[in-house]
Amino acid sequence: MLSRRNIRIKVMQVLYALNRNPELTLQEGEKRYLTAIQKSFELFLFNLVYLQKIAAYSLKEYETRQAKLLPSEEDKSFKPILWDNPLIESIRTNPEFEKRCKKAGLFGKVDADNVRIFYTEFAKSDVYQNYLSKAKPTLEDHRKVLLEMYRTSVKNENFADLMEEHFSTWMDDESLIVGSVKKLIKSLPVEGRFFDEFEPEREATQEFGLELLRATYRDDEELLEEIKPTLQNWDVDRVAILDLIMLKMAVCELSQFPSIPTKVTLNEFVEIAKSYSTDKSKDFINGILDRLMKQLSKAGKIVKEGRGLIE
Protein backbone atom coordinates (compact mmCIF):
# COMPACT_ATOMS: atom_id res chain seq x y z
CA MET A 1 0.00 0.00 0.00
CA LEU A 2 2.77 2.45 0.84
CA SER A 3 4.74 3.84 -2.09
CA ARG A 4 8.49 4.27 -1.93
CA ARG A 5 7.94 8.02 -1.83
CA ASN A 6 5.97 7.67 1.40
CA ILE A 7 8.71 5.46 2.77
CA ARG A 8 11.38 8.02 1.82
CA ILE A 9 9.37 10.70 3.62
CA LYS A 10 9.19 8.61 6.80
CA VAL A 11 12.93 7.92 6.64
CA MET A 12 13.59 11.64 6.12
CA GLN A 13 11.46 12.55 9.13
CA VAL A 14 13.31 10.10 11.37
CA LEU A 15 16.71 11.34 10.14
CA TYR A 16 15.57 14.89 10.90
CA ALA A 17 14.58 13.83 14.43
CA LEU A 18 17.97 12.15 14.89
CA ASN A 19 19.68 15.33 13.68
CA ARG A 20 17.77 17.59 16.05
CA ASN A 21 18.08 15.34 19.09
CA PRO A 22 21.63 13.98 19.58
CA GLU A 23 20.42 11.81 22.47
CA LEU A 24 18.15 9.85 20.13
CA THR A 25 19.84 6.60 19.07
CA LEU A 26 19.64 4.88 15.70
CA GLN A 27 17.82 1.99 17.36
CA GLU A 28 15.19 4.40 18.68
CA GLY A 29 15.00 6.00 15.24
CA GLU A 30 14.40 2.60 13.64
CA LYS A 31 11.61 1.97 16.12
CA ARG A 32 10.02 5.32 15.22
CA TYR A 33 10.22 4.48 11.55
CA LEU A 34 8.62 1.04 11.95
CA THR A 35 5.91 2.53 14.18
CA ALA A 36 5.13 5.13 11.50
CA ILE A 37 4.82 2.35 8.92
CA GLN A 38 2.44 0.43 11.17
CA LYS A 39 0.39 3.55 11.89
CA SER A 40 -0.10 4.11 8.17
CA PHE A 41 -1.66 0.66 7.87
CA GLU A 42 -3.84 1.26 10.91
CA LEU A 43 -4.93 4.54 9.34
CA PHE A 44 -6.22 2.55 6.36
CA LEU A 45 -8.16 0.26 8.70
CA PHE A 46 -9.50 3.27 10.61
CA ASN A 47 -10.96 4.71 7.41
CA LEU A 48 -12.90 1.47 6.97
CA VAL A 49 -14.08 1.59 10.57
CA TYR A 50 -15.32 5.14 9.99
CA LEU A 51 -17.35 4.04 6.95
CA GLN A 52 -18.74 1.18 8.97
CA LYS A 53 -19.85 3.58 11.73
CA ILE A 54 -21.57 5.88 9.23
CA ALA A 55 -23.50 2.95 7.79
CA ALA A 56 -24.45 1.89 11.32
CA TYR A 57 -25.96 5.32 11.95
CA SER A 58 -28.70 4.57 9.41
CA LEU A 59 -29.89 1.85 11.81
CA LYS A 60 -29.95 4.41 14.61
CA GLU A 61 -32.03 6.72 12.41
CA TYR A 62 -34.42 3.85 11.71
CA GLU A 63 -34.81 3.08 15.43
CA THR A 64 -35.40 6.77 16.22
CA ARG A 65 -38.09 7.04 13.55
CA GLN A 66 -39.79 3.85 14.74
CA ALA A 67 -39.82 5.05 18.35
CA LYS A 68 -41.90 8.17 17.55
CA LEU A 69 -45.37 8.30 19.07
CA LEU A 70 -46.75 9.83 15.89
CA PRO A 71 -44.49 8.71 13.07
CA SER A 72 -45.00 10.29 9.66
CA GLU A 73 -45.43 8.28 6.48
CA GLU A 74 -41.78 9.02 5.73
CA ASP A 75 -40.83 7.63 9.15
CA LYS A 76 -42.87 4.48 8.54
CA SER A 77 -41.39 3.88 5.10
CA PHE A 78 -37.76 4.51 6.05
CA LYS A 79 -35.54 1.45 5.73
CA PRO A 80 -31.95 1.23 7.02
CA ILE A 81 -30.63 -0.05 3.70
CA LEU A 82 -27.23 1.51 4.29
CA TRP A 83 -26.92 -0.66 7.40
CA ASP A 84 -28.09 -3.66 5.36
CA ASN A 85 -25.73 -2.80 2.50
CA PRO A 86 -24.16 -6.22 1.79
CA LEU A 87 -20.84 -4.69 0.74
CA ILE A 88 -20.14 -2.79 3.95
CA GLU A 89 -21.73 -5.70 5.85
CA SER A 90 -18.97 -7.97 4.54
CA ILE A 91 -16.52 -5.77 6.44
CA ARG A 92 -18.69 -5.26 9.52
CA THR A 93 -19.30 -8.98 10.05
CA ASN A 94 -15.74 -10.05 9.26
CA PRO A 95 -14.26 -11.55 12.47
CA GLU A 96 -10.66 -11.15 11.28
CA PHE A 97 -11.20 -7.44 10.57
CA GLU A 98 -12.88 -6.91 13.94
CA LYS A 99 -10.06 -8.73 15.74
CA ARG A 100 -7.37 -6.67 13.97
CA CYS A 101 -9.12 -3.37 14.65
CA LYS A 102 -9.74 -4.21 18.31
CA LYS A 103 -6.06 -5.05 18.71
CA ALA A 104 -5.18 -1.56 17.42
CA GLY A 105 -7.90 0.09 19.53
CA LEU A 106 -9.53 1.65 16.47
CA PHE A 107 -13.23 1.36 17.33
CA GLY A 108 -12.89 3.66 20.32
CA LYS A 109 -11.26 6.39 18.24
CA VAL A 110 -14.39 7.15 16.21
CA ASP A 111 -16.18 10.22 17.55
CA ALA A 112 -19.96 9.63 17.72
CA ASP A 113 -20.82 13.30 17.17
CA ASN A 114 -18.54 13.42 14.14
CA VAL A 115 -20.37 10.45 12.62
CA ARG A 116 -23.81 11.88 13.45
CA ILE A 117 -23.03 15.27 11.90
CA PHE A 118 -21.61 13.73 8.74
CA TYR A 119 -24.45 11.22 8.32
CA THR A 120 -27.09 13.92 8.83
CA GLU A 121 -25.54 16.03 6.06
CA PHE A 122 -24.94 13.12 3.71
CA ALA A 123 -28.53 11.91 4.20
CA LYS A 124 -29.72 15.09 2.45
CA SER A 125 -27.71 14.38 -0.70
CA ASP A 126 -29.34 13.34 -3.97
CA VAL A 127 -27.17 10.23 -4.14
CA TYR A 128 -28.39 8.98 -0.76
CA GLN A 129 -32.02 9.93 -1.35
CA ASN A 130 -31.96 8.14 -4.69
CA TYR A 131 -30.44 5.10 -2.96
CA LEU A 132 -33.24 5.08 -0.38
CA SER A 133 -35.89 5.22 -3.10
CA LYS A 134 -34.82 1.91 -4.64
CA ALA A 135 -36.98 -1.05 -3.69
CA LYS A 136 -34.26 -3.55 -4.60
CA PRO A 137 -30.88 -1.85 -4.93
CA THR A 138 -28.30 -3.74 -6.97
CA LEU A 139 -24.73 -4.39 -5.89
CA GLU A 140 -23.67 -1.48 -8.07
CA ASP A 141 -26.20 0.76 -6.28
CA HIS A 142 -24.70 -0.34 -2.96
CA ARG A 143 -21.19 0.30 -4.28
CA LYS A 144 -22.06 3.71 -5.74
CA VAL A 145 -23.44 5.04 -2.45
CA LEU A 146 -20.39 3.81 -0.51
CA LEU A 147 -17.98 5.43 -2.95
CA GLU A 148 -19.87 8.72 -2.86
CA MET A 149 -20.13 8.56 0.93
CA TYR A 150 -16.37 8.10 1.20
CA ARG A 151 -15.54 10.79 -1.37
CA THR A 152 -17.76 13.21 0.53
CA SER A 153 -16.27 12.32 3.91
CA VAL A 154 -12.70 12.88 2.67
CA LYS A 155 -13.64 16.44 1.68
CA ASN A 156 -15.18 17.05 5.11
CA GLU A 157 -13.17 19.17 7.55
CA ASN A 158 -14.39 17.22 10.58
CA PHE A 159 -13.21 14.00 8.97
CA ALA A 160 -9.73 15.46 8.40
CA ASP A 161 -9.63 16.71 11.99
CA LEU A 162 -10.51 13.23 13.27
CA MET A 163 -7.80 11.60 11.16
CA GLU A 164 -5.15 14.10 12.25
CA GLU A 165 -6.19 13.81 15.90
CA HIS A 166 -5.36 10.10 16.00
CA PHE A 167 -2.82 9.71 13.18
CA SER A 168 0.02 12.14 12.64
CA THR A 169 0.74 10.39 9.32
CA TRP A 170 -2.58 11.47 7.74
CA MET A 171 -1.19 14.43 5.79
CA ASP A 172 1.69 12.31 4.47
CA ASP A 173 -0.41 9.28 3.59
CA GLU A 174 -3.80 10.77 2.64
CA SER A 175 -3.64 10.24 -1.13
CA LEU A 176 -2.47 6.63 -0.79
CA ILE A 177 -5.02 5.79 1.91
CA VAL A 178 -7.88 7.32 -0.07
CA GLY A 179 -6.83 5.44 -3.20
CA SER A 180 -6.57 2.15 -1.28
CA VAL A 181 -9.99 2.55 0.34
CA LYS A 182 -11.61 3.31 -3.02
CA LYS A 183 -9.87 0.26 -4.50
CA LEU A 184 -11.25 -1.88 -1.70
CA ILE A 185 -14.81 -0.54 -2.08
CA LYS A 186 -14.68 -1.43 -5.77
CA SER A 187 -13.69 -5.00 -4.87
CA LEU A 188 -16.32 -5.58 -2.17
CA PRO A 189 -17.67 -7.93 -0.84
CA VAL A 190 -14.64 -9.39 0.94
CA GLU A 191 -13.89 -12.28 3.25
CA GLY A 192 -11.11 -13.60 5.46
CA ARG A 193 -8.01 -11.48 6.01
CA PHE A 194 -8.77 -9.24 3.03
CA PHE A 195 -6.73 -6.43 4.59
CA ASP A 196 -3.46 -8.36 4.27
CA GLU A 197 -3.29 -7.19 0.66
CA PHE A 198 -2.90 -3.62 1.92
CA GLU A 199 -0.25 -4.36 4.55
CA PRO A 200 3.00 -2.53 3.69
CA GLU A 201 5.37 -4.90 1.88
CA ARG A 202 8.48 -6.06 3.68
CA GLU A 203 10.64 -5.51 0.59
CA ALA A 204 9.75 -1.82 0.53
CA THR A 205 9.62 -1.10 4.26
CA GLN A 206 12.52 -3.25 5.47
CA GLU A 207 14.89 -3.98 2.59
CA PHE A 208 14.56 -0.47 1.18
CA GLY A 209 13.31 1.91 3.88
CA LEU A 210 15.07 0.52 6.92
CA GLU A 211 18.31 0.00 5.02
CA LEU A 212 18.15 3.54 3.61
CA LEU A 213 17.71 4.88 7.14
CA ARG A 214 20.62 2.85 8.50
CA ALA A 215 22.99 3.58 5.62
CA THR A 216 22.29 7.33 5.55
CA TYR A 217 22.77 7.58 9.31
CA ARG A 218 25.88 5.37 9.33
CA ASP A 219 27.61 7.11 6.42
CA ASP A 220 26.62 10.64 7.39
CA GLU A 221 30.13 12.15 7.26
CA GLU A 222 31.14 10.40 4.03
CA LEU A 223 27.91 11.49 2.34
CA LEU A 224 28.47 15.08 3.46
CA GLU A 225 31.99 15.06 2.02
CA GLU A 226 30.58 13.79 -1.27
CA ILE A 227 28.06 16.63 -1.35
CA LYS A 228 30.35 19.54 -0.38
CA PRO A 229 32.15 19.93 -3.77
CA THR A 230 28.81 20.36 -5.58
CA LEU A 231 27.63 23.22 -3.37
CA GLN A 232 29.94 25.71 -5.16
CA ASN A 233 29.31 29.13 -3.55
CA TRP A 234 27.06 27.67 -0.85
CA ASP A 235 28.32 27.30 2.70
CA VAL A 236 27.15 23.90 3.95
CA ASP A 237 26.01 25.51 7.22
CA ARG A 238 23.58 27.69 5.26
CA VAL A 239 21.88 24.75 3.56
CA ALA A 240 18.49 23.93 5.11
CA ILE A 241 18.74 20.84 7.32
CA LEU A 242 15.98 19.01 5.44
CA ASP A 243 17.62 19.78 2.10
CA LEU A 244 20.92 18.36 3.35
CA ILE A 245 19.17 15.25 4.67
CA MET A 246 17.44 14.72 1.31
CA LEU A 247 20.74 15.13 -0.53
CA LYS A 248 22.44 12.58 1.74
CA MET A 249 19.58 10.13 1.23
CA ALA A 250 19.75 10.63 -2.53
CA VAL A 251 23.53 10.04 -2.66
CA CYS A 252 23.01 6.94 -0.55
CA GLU A 253 20.37 5.67 -3.01
CA LEU A 254 22.50 6.46 -6.03
CA SER A 255 25.55 4.65 -4.71
CA GLN A 256 24.14 1.84 -2.54
CA PHE A 257 20.81 0.77 -4.06
CA PRO A 258 21.63 -0.77 -7.45
CA SER A 259 18.04 -1.61 -8.45
CA ILE A 260 16.70 1.97 -8.24
CA PRO A 261 17.05 3.99 -11.48
CA THR A 262 18.98 7.25 -11.09
CA LYS A 263 16.16 9.22 -12.70
CA VAL A 264 13.70 7.87 -10.14
CA THR A 265 15.93 8.99 -7.26
CA LEU A 266 16.28 12.47 -8.75
CA ASN A 267 12.56 12.92 -9.46
CA GLU A 268 11.44 11.54 -6.11
CA PHE A 269 13.55 13.88 -4.00
CA VAL A 270 12.64 16.89 -6.13
CA GLU A 271 8.95 16.07 -5.53
CA ILE A 272 9.48 15.57 -1.80
CA ALA A 273 11.29 18.91 -1.60
CA LYS A 274 8.24 20.63 -3.12
CA SER A 275 6.07 19.60 -0.19
CA TYR A 276 8.44 19.43 2.76
CA SER A 277 11.08 22.13 2.41
CA THR A 278 11.45 25.78 1.42
CA ASP A 279 10.05 27.41 -1.73
CA LYS A 280 13.43 27.33 -3.47
CA SER A 281 14.36 23.82 -2.36
CA LYS A 282 12.96 22.10 -5.45
CA ASP A 283 15.32 23.91 -7.80
CA PHE A 284 18.21 23.68 -5.33
CA ILE A 285 17.81 19.91 -4.88
CA ASN A 286 17.40 19.41 -8.62
CA GLY A 287 20.57 21.37 -9.43
CA ILE A 288 22.76 19.79 -6.75
CA LEU A 289 21.60 16.25 -7.55
CA ASP A 290 22.33 16.79 -11.22
CA ARG A 291 25.92 17.73 -10.31
CA LEU A 292 26.18 14.87 -7.83
CA MET A 293 25.04 12.31 -10.39
CA LYS A 294 27.72 13.48 -12.83
CA GLN A 295 30.35 13.51 -10.07
CA LEU A 296 29.46 10.04 -8.78
CA SER A 297 29.17 8.59 -12.26
CA LYS A 298 32.59 9.92 -13.26
CA ALA A 299 34.09 8.40 -10.11
CA GLY A 300 32.45 5.05 -10.88
CA LYS A 301 30.37 5.17 -7.70
CA ILE A 302 26.99 4.65 -9.37
CA VAL A 303 26.53 0.96 -10.07
CA LYS A 304 23.10 -0.13 -11.25
CA GLU A 305 21.75 -3.60 -12.02
CA GLY A 306 19.95 -3.94 -15.34
CA ARG A 307 19.74 -1.87 -18.48
CA GLY A 308 18.36 1.66 -18.50
CA LEU A 309 18.81 2.30 -14.78
CA ILE A 310 21.37 5.05 -15.33
CA GLU A 311 20.27 8.11 -17.29
Coordinates of C-alpha atoms in Angstrom, one line a residue:
M1 CA 0.0 0.0 0.0
L2 CA 2.8 2.5 0.8
S3 CA 4.7 3.8 -2.1
R4 CA 8.5 4.3 -1.9
R5 CA 7.9 8.0 -1.8
N6 CA 6.0 7.7 1.4
I7 CA 8.7 5.5 2.8
R8 CA 11.4 8.0 1.8
I9 CA 9.4 10.7 3.6
K10 CA 9.2 8.6 6.8
V11 CA 12.9 7.9 6.6
M12 CA 13.6 11.6 6.1
Q13 CA 11.5 12.5 9.1
V14 CA 13.3 10.1 11.4
L15 CA 16.7 11.3 10.1
Y16 CA 15.6 14.9 10.9
A17 CA 14.6 13.8 14.4
L18 CA 18.0 12.2 14.9
N19 CA 19.7 15.3 13.7
R20 CA 17.8 17.6 16.0
N21 CA 18.1 15.3 19.1
P22 CA 21.6 14.0 19.6
E23 CA 20.4 11.8 22.5
L24 CA 18.2 9.9 20.1
T25 CA 19.8 6.6 19.1
L26 CA 19.6 4.9 15.7
Q27 CA 17.8 2.0 17.4
E28 CA 15.2 4.4 18.7
G29 CA 15.0 6.0 15.2
E30 CA 14.4 2.6 13.6
K31 CA 11.6 2.0 16.1
R32 CA 10.0 5.3 15.2
Y33 CA 10.2 4.5 11.5
L34 CA 8.6 1.0 12.0
T35 CA 5.9 2.5 14.2
A36 CA 5.1 5.1 11.5
I37 CA 4.8 2.3 8.9
Q38 CA 2.4 0.4 11.2
K39 CA 0.4 3.6 11.9
S40 CA -0.1 4.1 8.2
F41 CA -1.7 0.7 7.9
E42 CA -3.8 1.3 10.9
L43 CA -4.9 4.5 9.3
F44 CA -6.2 2.5 6.4
L45 CA -8.2 0.3 8.7
F46 CA -9.5 3.3 10.6
N47 CA -11.0 4.7 7.4
L48 CA -12.9 1.5 7.0
V49 CA -14.1 1.6 10.6
Y50 CA -15.3 5.1 10.0
L51 CA -17.3 4.0 6.9
Q52 CA -18.7 1.2 9.0
K53 CA -19.9 3.6 11.7
I54 CA -21.6 5.9 9.2
A55 CA -23.5 2.9 7.8
A56 CA -24.5 1.9 11.3
Y57 CA -26.0 5.3 11.9
S58 CA -28.7 4.6 9.4
L59 CA -29.9 1.9 11.8
K60 CA -29.9 4.4 14.6
E61 CA -32.0 6.7 12.4
Y62 CA -34.4 3.8 11.7
E63 CA -34.8 3.1 15.4
T64 CA -35.4 6.8 16.2
R65 CA -38.1 7.0 13.6
Q66 CA -39.8 3.8 14.7
A67 CA -39.8 5.1 18.3
K68 CA -41.9 8.2 17.6
L69 CA -45.4 8.3 19.1
L70 CA -46.7 9.8 15.9
P71 CA -44.5 8.7 13.1
S72 CA -45.0 10.3 9.7
E73 CA -45.4 8.3 6.5
E74 CA -41.8 9.0 5.7
D75 CA -40.8 7.6 9.1
K76 CA -42.9 4.5 8.5
S77 CA -41.4 3.9 5.1
F78 CA -37.8 4.5 6.0
K79 CA -35.5 1.5 5.7
P80 CA -31.9 1.2 7.0
I81 CA -30.6 -0.1 3.7
L82 CA -27.2 1.5 4.3
W83 CA -26.9 -0.7 7.4
D84 CA -28.1 -3.7 5.4
N85 CA -25.7 -2.8 2.5
P86 CA -24.2 -6.2 1.8
L87 CA -20.8 -4.7 0.7
I88 CA -20.1 -2.8 3.9
E89 CA -21.7 -5.7 5.8
S90 CA -19.0 -8.0 4.5
I91 CA -16.5 -5.8 6.4
R92 CA -18.7 -5.3 9.5
T93 CA -19.3 -9.0 10.1
N94 CA -15.7 -10.0 9.3
P95 CA -14.3 -11.5 12.5
E96 CA -10.7 -11.1 11.3
F97 CA -11.2 -7.4 10.6
E98 CA -12.9 -6.9 13.9
K99 CA -10.1 -8.7 15.7
R100 CA -7.4 -6.7 14.0
C101 CA -9.1 -3.4 14.7
K102 CA -9.7 -4.2 18.3
K103 CA -6.1 -5.1 18.7
A104 CA -5.2 -1.6 17.4
G105 CA -7.9 0.1 19.5
L106 CA -9.5 1.6 16.5
F107 CA -13.2 1.4 17.3
G108 CA -12.9 3.7 20.3
K109 CA -11.3 6.4 18.2
V110 CA -14.4 7.2 16.2
D111 CA -16.2 10.2 17.6
A112 CA -20.0 9.6 17.7
D113 CA -20.8 13.3 17.2
N114 CA -18.5 13.4 14.1
V115 CA -20.4 10.5 12.6
R116 CA -23.8 11.9 13.4
I117 CA -23.0 15.3 11.9
F118 CA -21.6 13.7 8.7
Y119 CA -24.5 11.2 8.3
T120 CA -27.1 13.9 8.8
E121 CA -25.5 16.0 6.1
F122 CA -24.9 13.1 3.7
A123 CA -28.5 11.9 4.2
K124 CA -29.7 15.1 2.4
S125 CA -27.7 14.4 -0.7
D126 CA -29.3 13.3 -4.0
V127 CA -27.2 10.2 -4.1
Y128 CA -28.4 9.0 -0.8
Q129 CA -32.0 9.9 -1.4
N130 CA -32.0 8.1 -4.7
Y131 CA -30.4 5.1 -3.0
L132 CA -33.2 5.1 -0.4
S133 CA -35.9 5.2 -3.1
K134 CA -34.8 1.9 -4.6
A135 CA -37.0 -1.1 -3.7
K136 CA -34.3 -3.5 -4.6
P137 CA -30.9 -1.8 -4.9
T138 CA -28.3 -3.7 -7.0
L139 CA -24.7 -4.4 -5.9
E140 CA -23.7 -1.5 -8.1
D141 CA -26.2 0.8 -6.3
H142 CA -24.7 -0.3 -3.0
R143 CA -21.2 0.3 -4.3
K144 CA -22.1 3.7 -5.7
V145 CA -23.4 5.0 -2.5
L146 CA -20.4 3.8 -0.5
L147 CA -18.0 5.4 -2.9
E148 CA -19.9 8.7 -2.9
M149 CA -20.1 8.6 0.9
Y150 CA -16.4 8.1 1.2
R151 CA -15.5 10.8 -1.4
T152 CA -17.8 13.2 0.5
S153 CA -16.3 12.3 3.9
V154 CA -12.7 12.9 2.7
K155 CA -13.6 16.4 1.7
N156 CA -15.2 17.1 5.1
E157 CA -13.2 19.2 7.5
N158 CA -14.4 17.2 10.6
F159 CA -13.2 14.0 9.0
A160 CA -9.7 15.5 8.4
D161 CA -9.6 16.7 12.0
L162 CA -10.5 13.2 13.3
M163 CA -7.8 11.6 11.2
E164 CA -5.2 14.1 12.3
E165 CA -6.2 13.8 15.9
H166 CA -5.4 10.1 16.0
F167 CA -2.8 9.7 13.2
S168 CA 0.0 12.1 12.6
T169 CA 0.7 10.4 9.3
W170 CA -2.6 11.5 7.7
M171 CA -1.2 14.4 5.8
D172 CA 1.7 12.3 4.5
D173 CA -0.4 9.3 3.6
E174 CA -3.8 10.8 2.6
S175 CA -3.6 10.2 -1.1
L176 CA -2.5 6.6 -0.8
I177 CA -5.0 5.8 1.9
V178 CA -7.9 7.3 -0.1
G179 CA -6.8 5.4 -3.2
S180 CA -6.6 2.2 -1.3
V181 CA -10.0 2.6 0.3
K182 CA -11.6 3.3 -3.0
K183 CA -9.9 0.3 -4.5
L184 CA -11.3 -1.9 -1.7
I185 CA -14.8 -0.5 -2.1
K186 CA -14.7 -1.4 -5.8
S187 CA -13.7 -5.0 -4.9
L188 CA -16.3 -5.6 -2.2
P189 CA -17.7 -7.9 -0.8
V190 CA -14.6 -9.4 0.9
E191 CA -13.9 -12.3 3.2
G192 CA -11.1 -13.6 5.5
R193 CA -8.0 -11.5 6.0
F194 CA -8.8 -9.2 3.0
F195 CA -6.7 -6.4 4.6
D196 CA -3.5 -8.4 4.3
E197 CA -3.3 -7.2 0.7
F198 CA -2.9 -3.6 1.9
E199 CA -0.2 -4.4 4.6
P200 CA 3.0 -2.5 3.7
E201 CA 5.4 -4.9 1.9
R202 CA 8.5 -6.1 3.7
E203 CA 10.6 -5.5 0.6
A204 CA 9.7 -1.8 0.5
T205 CA 9.6 -1.1 4.3
Q206 CA 12.5 -3.2 5.5
E207 CA 14.9 -4.0 2.6
F208 CA 14.6 -0.5 1.2
G209 CA 13.3 1.9 3.9
L210 CA 15.1 0.5 6.9
E211 CA 18.3 0.0 5.0
L212 CA 18.1 3.5 3.6
L213 CA 17.7 4.9 7.1
R214 CA 20.6 2.8 8.5
A215 CA 23.0 3.6 5.6
T216 CA 22.3 7.3 5.5
Y217 CA 22.8 7.6 9.3
R218 CA 25.9 5.4 9.3
D219 CA 27.6 7.1 6.4
D220 CA 26.6 10.6 7.4
E221 CA 30.1 12.1 7.3
E222 CA 31.1 10.4 4.0
L223 CA 27.9 11.5 2.3
L224 CA 28.5 15.1 3.5
E225 CA 32.0 15.1 2.0
E226 CA 30.6 13.8 -1.3
I227 CA 28.1 16.6 -1.4
K228 CA 30.3 19.5 -0.4
P229 CA 32.2 19.9 -3.8
T230 CA 28.8 20.4 -5.6
L231 CA 27.6 23.2 -3.4
Q232 CA 29.9 25.7 -5.2
N233 CA 29.3 29.1 -3.6
W234 CA 27.1 27.7 -0.9
D235 CA 28.3 27.3 2.7
V236 CA 27.2 23.9 4.0
D237 CA 26.0 25.5 7.2
R238 CA 23.6 27.7 5.3
V239 CA 21.9 24.8 3.6
A240 CA 18.5 23.9 5.1
I241 CA 18.7 20.8 7.3
L242 CA 16.0 19.0 5.4
D243 CA 17.6 19.8 2.1
L244 CA 20.9 18.4 3.4
I245 CA 19.2 15.2 4.7
M246 CA 17.4 14.7 1.3
L247 CA 20.7 15.1 -0.5
K248 CA 22.4 12.6 1.7
M249 CA 19.6 10.1 1.2
A250 CA 19.8 10.6 -2.5
V251 CA 23.5 10.0 -2.7
C252 CA 23.0 6.9 -0.6
E253 CA 20.4 5.7 -3.0
L254 CA 22.5 6.5 -6.0
S255 CA 25.6 4.6 -4.7
Q256 CA 24.1 1.8 -2.5
F257 CA 20.8 0.8 -4.1
P258 CA 21.6 -0.8 -7.4
S259 CA 18.0 -1.6 -8.4
I260 CA 16.7 2.0 -8.2
P261 CA 17.1 4.0 -11.5
T262 CA 19.0 7.2 -11.1
K263 CA 16.2 9.2 -12.7
V264 CA 13.7 7.9 -10.1
T265 CA 15.9 9.0 -7.3
L266 CA 16.3 12.5 -8.8
N267 CA 12.6 12.9 -9.5
E268 CA 11.4 11.5 -6.1
F269 CA 13.6 13.9 -4.0
V270 CA 12.6 16.9 -6.1
E271 CA 9.0 16.1 -5.5
I272 CA 9.5 15.6 -1.8
A273 CA 11.3 18.9 -1.6
K274 CA 8.2 20.6 -3.1
S275 CA 6.1 19.6 -0.2
Y276 CA 8.4 19.4 2.8
S277 CA 11.1 22.1 2.4
T278 CA 11.4 25.8 1.4
D279 CA 10.0 27.4 -1.7
K280 CA 13.4 27.3 -3.5
S281 CA 14.4 23.8 -2.4
K282 CA 13.0 22.1 -5.4
D283 CA 15.3 23.9 -7.8
F284 CA 18.2 23.7 -5.3
I285 CA 17.8 19.9 -4.9
N286 CA 17.4 19.4 -8.6
G287 CA 20.6 21.4 -9.4
I288 CA 22.8 19.8 -6.8
L289 CA 21.6 16.3 -7.5
D290 CA 22.3 16.8 -11.2
R291 CA 25.9 17.7 -10.3
L292 CA 26.2 14.9 -7.8
M293 CA 25.0 12.3 -10.4
K294 CA 27.7 13.5 -12.8
Q295 CA 30.4 13.5 -10.1
L296 CA 29.5 10.0 -8.8
S297 CA 29.2 8.6 -12.3
K298 CA 32.6 9.9 -13.3
A299 CA 34.1 8.4 -10.1
G300 CA 32.4 5.1 -10.9
K301 CA 30.4 5.2 -7.7
I302 CA 27.0 4.7 -9.4
V303 CA 26.5 1.0 -10.1
K304 CA 23.1 -0.1 -11.2
E305 CA 21.8 -3.6 -12.0
G306 CA 19.9 -3.9 -15.3
R307 CA 19.7 -1.9 -18.5
G308 CA 18.4 1.7 -18.5
L309 CA 18.8 2.3 -14.8
I310 CA 21.4 5.1 -15.3
E311 CA 20.3 8.1 -17.3

